[in-house]
CSV table of C-alpha atoms in Angstrom, one decimal:
chain,number,residue,atom,x,y,z
A,1,MET,CA,-2.3,33.4,-1.2
A,2,LYS,CA,-3.2,29.8,-0.3
A,3,TYR,CA,-6.6,30.1,-2.0
A,4,VAL,CA,-5.3,31.7,-5.2
A,5,THR,CA,-2.0,30.1,-5.9
A,6,ARG,CA,-1.4,27.0,-3.8
A,7,ALA,CA,-4.5,25.0,-4.8
A,8,PHE,CA,-3.2,24.0,-8.2
A,9,LYS,CA,0.0,23.2,-10.0
A,10,LEU,CA,1.0,26.2,-12.0
A,11,GLU,CA,4.0,24.5,-13.4
A,12,SER,CA,1.9,22.0,-15.4
A,13,MET,CA,-0.3,24.7,-17.3
A,14,GLU,CA,0.2,26.8,-20.3
A,15,PHE,CA,0.9,30.5,-19.6
A,16,ASP,CA,-2.6,31.7,-20.8
A,17,GLU,CA,-4.4,29.0,-19.0
A,18,CYS,CA,-2.6,29.7,-15.6
A,19,LYS,CA,-3.1,33.4,-16.1
A,20,ALA,CA,-6.9,32.8,-16.7
A,21,GLU,CA,-7.2,30.5,-13.7
A,22,LEU,CA,-5.4,32.9,-11.4
A,23,LEU,CA,-7.8,35.7,-12.5
A,24,ARG,CA,-10.8,33.6,-11.9
A,25,ARG,CA,-9.7,32.5,-8.5
A,26,GLY,CA,-8.6,36.0,-7.6
A,27,GLU,CA,-12.1,37.4,-8.5
A,28,LYS,CA,-13.7,34.6,-6.6
A,29,PHE,CA,-11.6,35.4,-3.6
A,30,ALA,CA,-12.5,39.1,-3.8
A,31,ASP,CA,-16.2,38.2,-4.0
A,32,MET,CA,-15.9,36.0,-0.9
A,33,SER,CA,-14.1,38.8,0.9
A,34,MET,CA,-16.9,41.3,0.1
A,35,HIS,CA,-19.6,38.9,1.4
A,36,ALA,CA,-17.5,38.2,4.5
A,37,ARG,CA,-17.2,41.8,5.3
A,38,SER,CA,-21.1,42.1,5.2
A,39,TYR,CA,-21.5,39.0,7.2
A,40,ILE,CA,-19.1,40.3,9.9
A,41,ALA,CA,-20.9,43.6,10.1
A,42,ASP,CA,-24.3,41.9,10.3
A,43,ILE,CA,-23.1,39.9,13.3
A,44,GLY,CA,-20.5,42.2,14.8
A,45,HIS,CA,-22.6,45.3,15.2
A,46,SER,CA,-24.5,43.6,18.1
A,47,PHE,CA,-21.3,44.0,20.2
A,48,ILE,CA,-21.6,47.8,20.1
A,49,SER,CA,-23.9,48.9,22.9
A,50,GLU,CA,-26.1,51.9,22.9
A,51,GLU,CA,-24.3,55.1,24.3
A,52,SER,CA,-21.0,53.2,24.3
A,53,THR,CA,-17.6,54.5,23.1
A,54,VAL,CA,-15.7,52.5,20.6
A,55,LEU,CA,-11.9,52.9,20.0
A,56,VAL,CA,-10.8,52.1,16.3
A,57,HIS,CA,-7.3,51.8,15.3
A,58,GLY,CA,-6.6,53.3,11.8
A,59,ASP,CA,-8.9,52.5,8.8
A,60,SER,CA,-10.3,48.9,8.2
A,61,ARG,CA,-13.0,48.2,5.6
A,62,VAL,CA,-14.4,45.5,7.8
A,63,VAL,CA,-14.3,47.7,11.0
A,64,SER,CA,-15.9,50.6,9.1
A,65,ALA,CA,-18.7,48.3,7.7
A,66,LEU,CA,-19.4,47.1,11.3
A,67,ILE,CA,-19.4,50.7,12.7
A,68,LEU,CA,-21.7,52.0,10.0
A,69,LYS,CA,-24.0,49.1,10.3
A,70,ALA,CA,-24.3,49.6,14.1
A,71,ALA,CA,-24.9,53.3,13.5
A,72,GLU,CA,-28.1,52.5,11.5
A,73,SER,CA,-29.8,51.5,14.9
A,74,LYS,CA,-27.7,52.8,17.8
A,75,GLN,CA,-26.2,56.1,19.2
A,76,PHE,CA,-22.6,55.7,20.3
A,77,LYS,CA,-19.3,57.5,20.0
A,78,VAL,CA,-16.1,56.7,18.1
A,79,ILE,CA,-12.5,57.5,18.9
A,80,VAL,CA,-10.1,56.9,16.0
A,81,THR,CA,-6.4,56.6,16.4
A,82,GLU,CA,-4.5,58.7,13.7
A,83,GLY,CA,-3.0,55.5,12.3
A,84,ARG,CA,0.5,56.8,11.4
A,85,PRO,CA,2.5,56.7,9.2
A,86,GLY,CA,-0.2,56.9,6.6
A,87,ALA,CA,-2.8,58.7,8.8
A,88,ASP,CA,-5.4,56.1,7.9
A,89,GLY,CA,-7.4,57.0,11.0
A,90,ALA,CA,-8.2,60.5,9.5
A,91,ILE,CA,-9.9,58.7,6.5
A,92,ALA,CA,-11.9,56.6,8.9
A,93,ALA,CA,-12.9,59.6,11.1
A,94,ARG,CA,-14.1,61.6,8.1
A,95,ARG,CA,-16.2,58.6,7.0
A,96,PHE,CA,-17.8,58.1,10.5
A,97,THR,CA,-18.3,61.9,10.8
A,98,LYS,CA,-20.0,62.0,7.4
A,99,ALA,CA,-22.3,59.2,8.5
A,100,GLY,CA,-23.4,61.5,11.6
A,101,ILE,CA,-21.4,59.3,14.2
A,102,PRO,CA,-19.8,61.6,17.0
A,103,THR,CA,-16.1,60.9,16.2
A,104,LYS,CA,-12.9,62.2,17.9
A,105,MET,CA,-9.4,61.5,16.6
A,106,VAL,CA,-6.4,61.0,18.8
A,107,LEU,CA,-2.7,60.5,18.2
A,108,ASP,CA,-1.7,56.8,18.3
A,109,SER,CA,0.6,57.7,21.3
A,110,ALA,CA,-2.4,59.2,23.2
A,111,VAL,CA,-4.4,55.9,23.6
A,112,ALA,CA,-3.4,55.6,27.2
A,113,SER,CA,-4.9,58.9,28.1
A,114,ILE,CA,-8.4,58.0,26.7
A,115,ILE,CA,-8.6,54.3,27.3
A,116,ASP,CA,-10.6,54.7,30.6
A,117,GLN,CA,-13.4,56.2,28.3
A,118,VAL,CA,-13.5,53.3,26.1
A,119,ASP,CA,-16.0,50.3,26.1
A,120,LEU,CA,-14.9,48.4,23.0
A,121,CYS,CA,-11.8,48.3,20.9
A,122,LEU,CA,-11.8,47.3,17.3
A,123,CYS,CA,-8.7,46.9,15.2
A,124,GLY,CA,-8.6,45.6,11.5
A,125,ALA,CA,-6.3,43.1,10.2
A,126,GLU,CA,-4.1,43.3,7.1
A,127,GLY,CA,-4.3,39.6,7.0
A,128,VAL,CA,-5.4,36.6,8.8
A,129,MET,CA,-3.0,33.7,9.2
A,130,GLU,CA,-3.9,30.0,8.8
A,131,ASN,CA,-3.6,29.5,12.5
A,132,GLY,CA,-6.1,32.3,13.3
A,133,GLY,CA,-3.4,35.0,14.0
A,134,ILE,CA,-3.7,38.4,12.6
A,135,VAL,CA,-1.3,40.6,10.9
A,136,ASN,CA,-1.7,44.4,11.4
A,137,LYS,CA,0.5,47.2,10.5
A,138,THR,CA,0.9,48.0,14.2
């Protein structure tokens, strides 16, 4: 929001000019986000060790990119939480299984029963705050 709408004064522009500027900035932000996802996957996949077990909460494009990048060079297992209410984890589990990654899905409430098997936990963010905090549906 800050990048797209707060960086210029909307009130002093004509509607069409304002609309064009918002669209331009939105497209630039989307492009930056795509590059950031790849960059995070390139750096982050090194945190997944060979033969480790990774716990993933729900479905995150960034986390999925990281997992799939790591799977190119390592063997590891993934446990995905179901991600209620939308069952996002089922989408992620199918994606990982299709990529040949051994994947198991568990209920959100079952994390305590499998946490002793986990070497690394990954959780995506719906948004990142200015102070570095994250917002997640959990």
